[in-house]
Coordinates of N, CA and C in Angstrom, one line a residue:
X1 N -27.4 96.7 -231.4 CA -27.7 96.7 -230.0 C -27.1 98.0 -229.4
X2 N -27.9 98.3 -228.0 CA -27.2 99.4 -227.8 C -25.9 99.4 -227.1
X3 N -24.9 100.6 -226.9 CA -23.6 100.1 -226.3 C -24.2 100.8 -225.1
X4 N -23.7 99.4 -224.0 CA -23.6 99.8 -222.3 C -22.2 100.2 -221.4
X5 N -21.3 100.4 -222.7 CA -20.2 100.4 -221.5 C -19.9 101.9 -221.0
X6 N -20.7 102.3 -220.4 CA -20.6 103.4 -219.3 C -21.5 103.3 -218.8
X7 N -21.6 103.8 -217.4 CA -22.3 103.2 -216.2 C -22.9 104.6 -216.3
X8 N -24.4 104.9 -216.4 CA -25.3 106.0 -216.3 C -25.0 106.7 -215.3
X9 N -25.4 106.2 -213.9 CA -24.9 107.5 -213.0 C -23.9 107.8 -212.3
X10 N -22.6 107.5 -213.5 CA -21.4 108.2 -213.0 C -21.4 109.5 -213.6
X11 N -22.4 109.3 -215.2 CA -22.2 110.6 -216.2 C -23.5 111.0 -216.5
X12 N -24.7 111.2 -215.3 CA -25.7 111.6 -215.5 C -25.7 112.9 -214.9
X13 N -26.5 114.0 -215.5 CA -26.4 115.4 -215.1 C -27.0 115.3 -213.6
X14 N -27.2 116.2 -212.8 CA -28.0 116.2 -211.4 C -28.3 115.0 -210.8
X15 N -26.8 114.6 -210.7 CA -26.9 113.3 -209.7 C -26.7 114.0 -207.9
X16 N -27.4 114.1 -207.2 CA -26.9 115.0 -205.6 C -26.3 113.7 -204.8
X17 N -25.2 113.7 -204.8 CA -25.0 112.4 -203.9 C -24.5 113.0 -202.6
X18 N -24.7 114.0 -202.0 CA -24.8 114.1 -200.6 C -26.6 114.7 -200.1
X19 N -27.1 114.2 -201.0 CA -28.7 114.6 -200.7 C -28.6 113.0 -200.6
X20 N -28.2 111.7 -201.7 CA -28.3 110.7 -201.7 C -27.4 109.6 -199.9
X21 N -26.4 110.7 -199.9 CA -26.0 110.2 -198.0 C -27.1 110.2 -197.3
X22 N -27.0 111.4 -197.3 CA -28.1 112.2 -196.3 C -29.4 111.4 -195.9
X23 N -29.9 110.8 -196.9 CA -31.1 109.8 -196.9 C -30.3 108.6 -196.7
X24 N -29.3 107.8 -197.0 CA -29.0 106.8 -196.6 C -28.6 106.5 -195.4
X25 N -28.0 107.5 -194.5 CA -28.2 107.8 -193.2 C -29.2 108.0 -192.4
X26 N -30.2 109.0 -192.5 CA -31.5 108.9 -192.3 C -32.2 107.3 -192.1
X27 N -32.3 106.6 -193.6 CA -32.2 105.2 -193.2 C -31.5 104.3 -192.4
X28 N -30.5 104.6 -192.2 CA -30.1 103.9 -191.4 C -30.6 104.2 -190.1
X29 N -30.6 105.2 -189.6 CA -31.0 105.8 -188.4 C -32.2 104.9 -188.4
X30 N -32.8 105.3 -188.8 CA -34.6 104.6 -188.4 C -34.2 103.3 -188.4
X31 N -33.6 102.4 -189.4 CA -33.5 100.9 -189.0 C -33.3 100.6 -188.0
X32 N -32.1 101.4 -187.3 CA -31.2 101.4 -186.0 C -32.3 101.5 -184.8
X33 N -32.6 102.6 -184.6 CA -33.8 103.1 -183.7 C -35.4 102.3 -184.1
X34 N -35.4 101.8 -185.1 CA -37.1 100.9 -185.1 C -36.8 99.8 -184.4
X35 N -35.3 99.0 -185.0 CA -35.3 98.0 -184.2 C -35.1 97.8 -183.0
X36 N -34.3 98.9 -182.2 CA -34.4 98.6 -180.8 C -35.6 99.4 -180.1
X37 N -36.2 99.9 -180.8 CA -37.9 99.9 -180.0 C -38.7 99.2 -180.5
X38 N -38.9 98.0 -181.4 CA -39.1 97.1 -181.2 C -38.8 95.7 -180.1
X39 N -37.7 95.7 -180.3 CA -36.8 94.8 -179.0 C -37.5 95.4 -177.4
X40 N -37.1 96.8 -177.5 CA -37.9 97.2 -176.3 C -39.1 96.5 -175.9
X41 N -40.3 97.0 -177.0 CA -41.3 96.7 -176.7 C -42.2 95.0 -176.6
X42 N -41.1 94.4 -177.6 CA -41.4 92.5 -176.8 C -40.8 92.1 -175.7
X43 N -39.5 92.9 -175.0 CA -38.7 92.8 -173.6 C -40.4 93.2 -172.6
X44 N -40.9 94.1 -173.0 CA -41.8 95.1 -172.1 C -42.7 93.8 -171.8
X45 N -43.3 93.2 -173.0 CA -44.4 92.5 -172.9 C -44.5 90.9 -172.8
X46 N -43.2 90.8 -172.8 CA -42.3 89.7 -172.2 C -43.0 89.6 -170.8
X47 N -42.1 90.9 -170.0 CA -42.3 90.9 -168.4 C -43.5 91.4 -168.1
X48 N -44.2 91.7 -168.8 CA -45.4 92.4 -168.1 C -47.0 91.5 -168.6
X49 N -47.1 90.8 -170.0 CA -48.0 90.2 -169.7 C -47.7 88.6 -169.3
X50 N -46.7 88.1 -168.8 CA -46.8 86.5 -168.1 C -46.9 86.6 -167.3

């Protein structure tokens, strides 16, 4: 069998883990901001089409 006891991307060459922040912030951002212009937009249509 093969041996797993090292975790790949702690000892993988060209790992960028501030390219990999950088997008998980990004993400976050858009979760953040989709969801409250969503919320917006059923508040909008809440009050405006009843």
């Amino acid at each position: 069998m093969a041996d797993h006891s090292e975790v790949a991307y702690t000892t993988a060459d060209g790992n960028d883990y501030i390219e990999h922040e950088r997008t998980y912030e990004g993400f976050i951002m858009l979760v953040k901001y989709g969801t409250a212009a969503v919320a917006t937009i059923l508040i909008l249509m809440a009050f405006f089409l009843v």
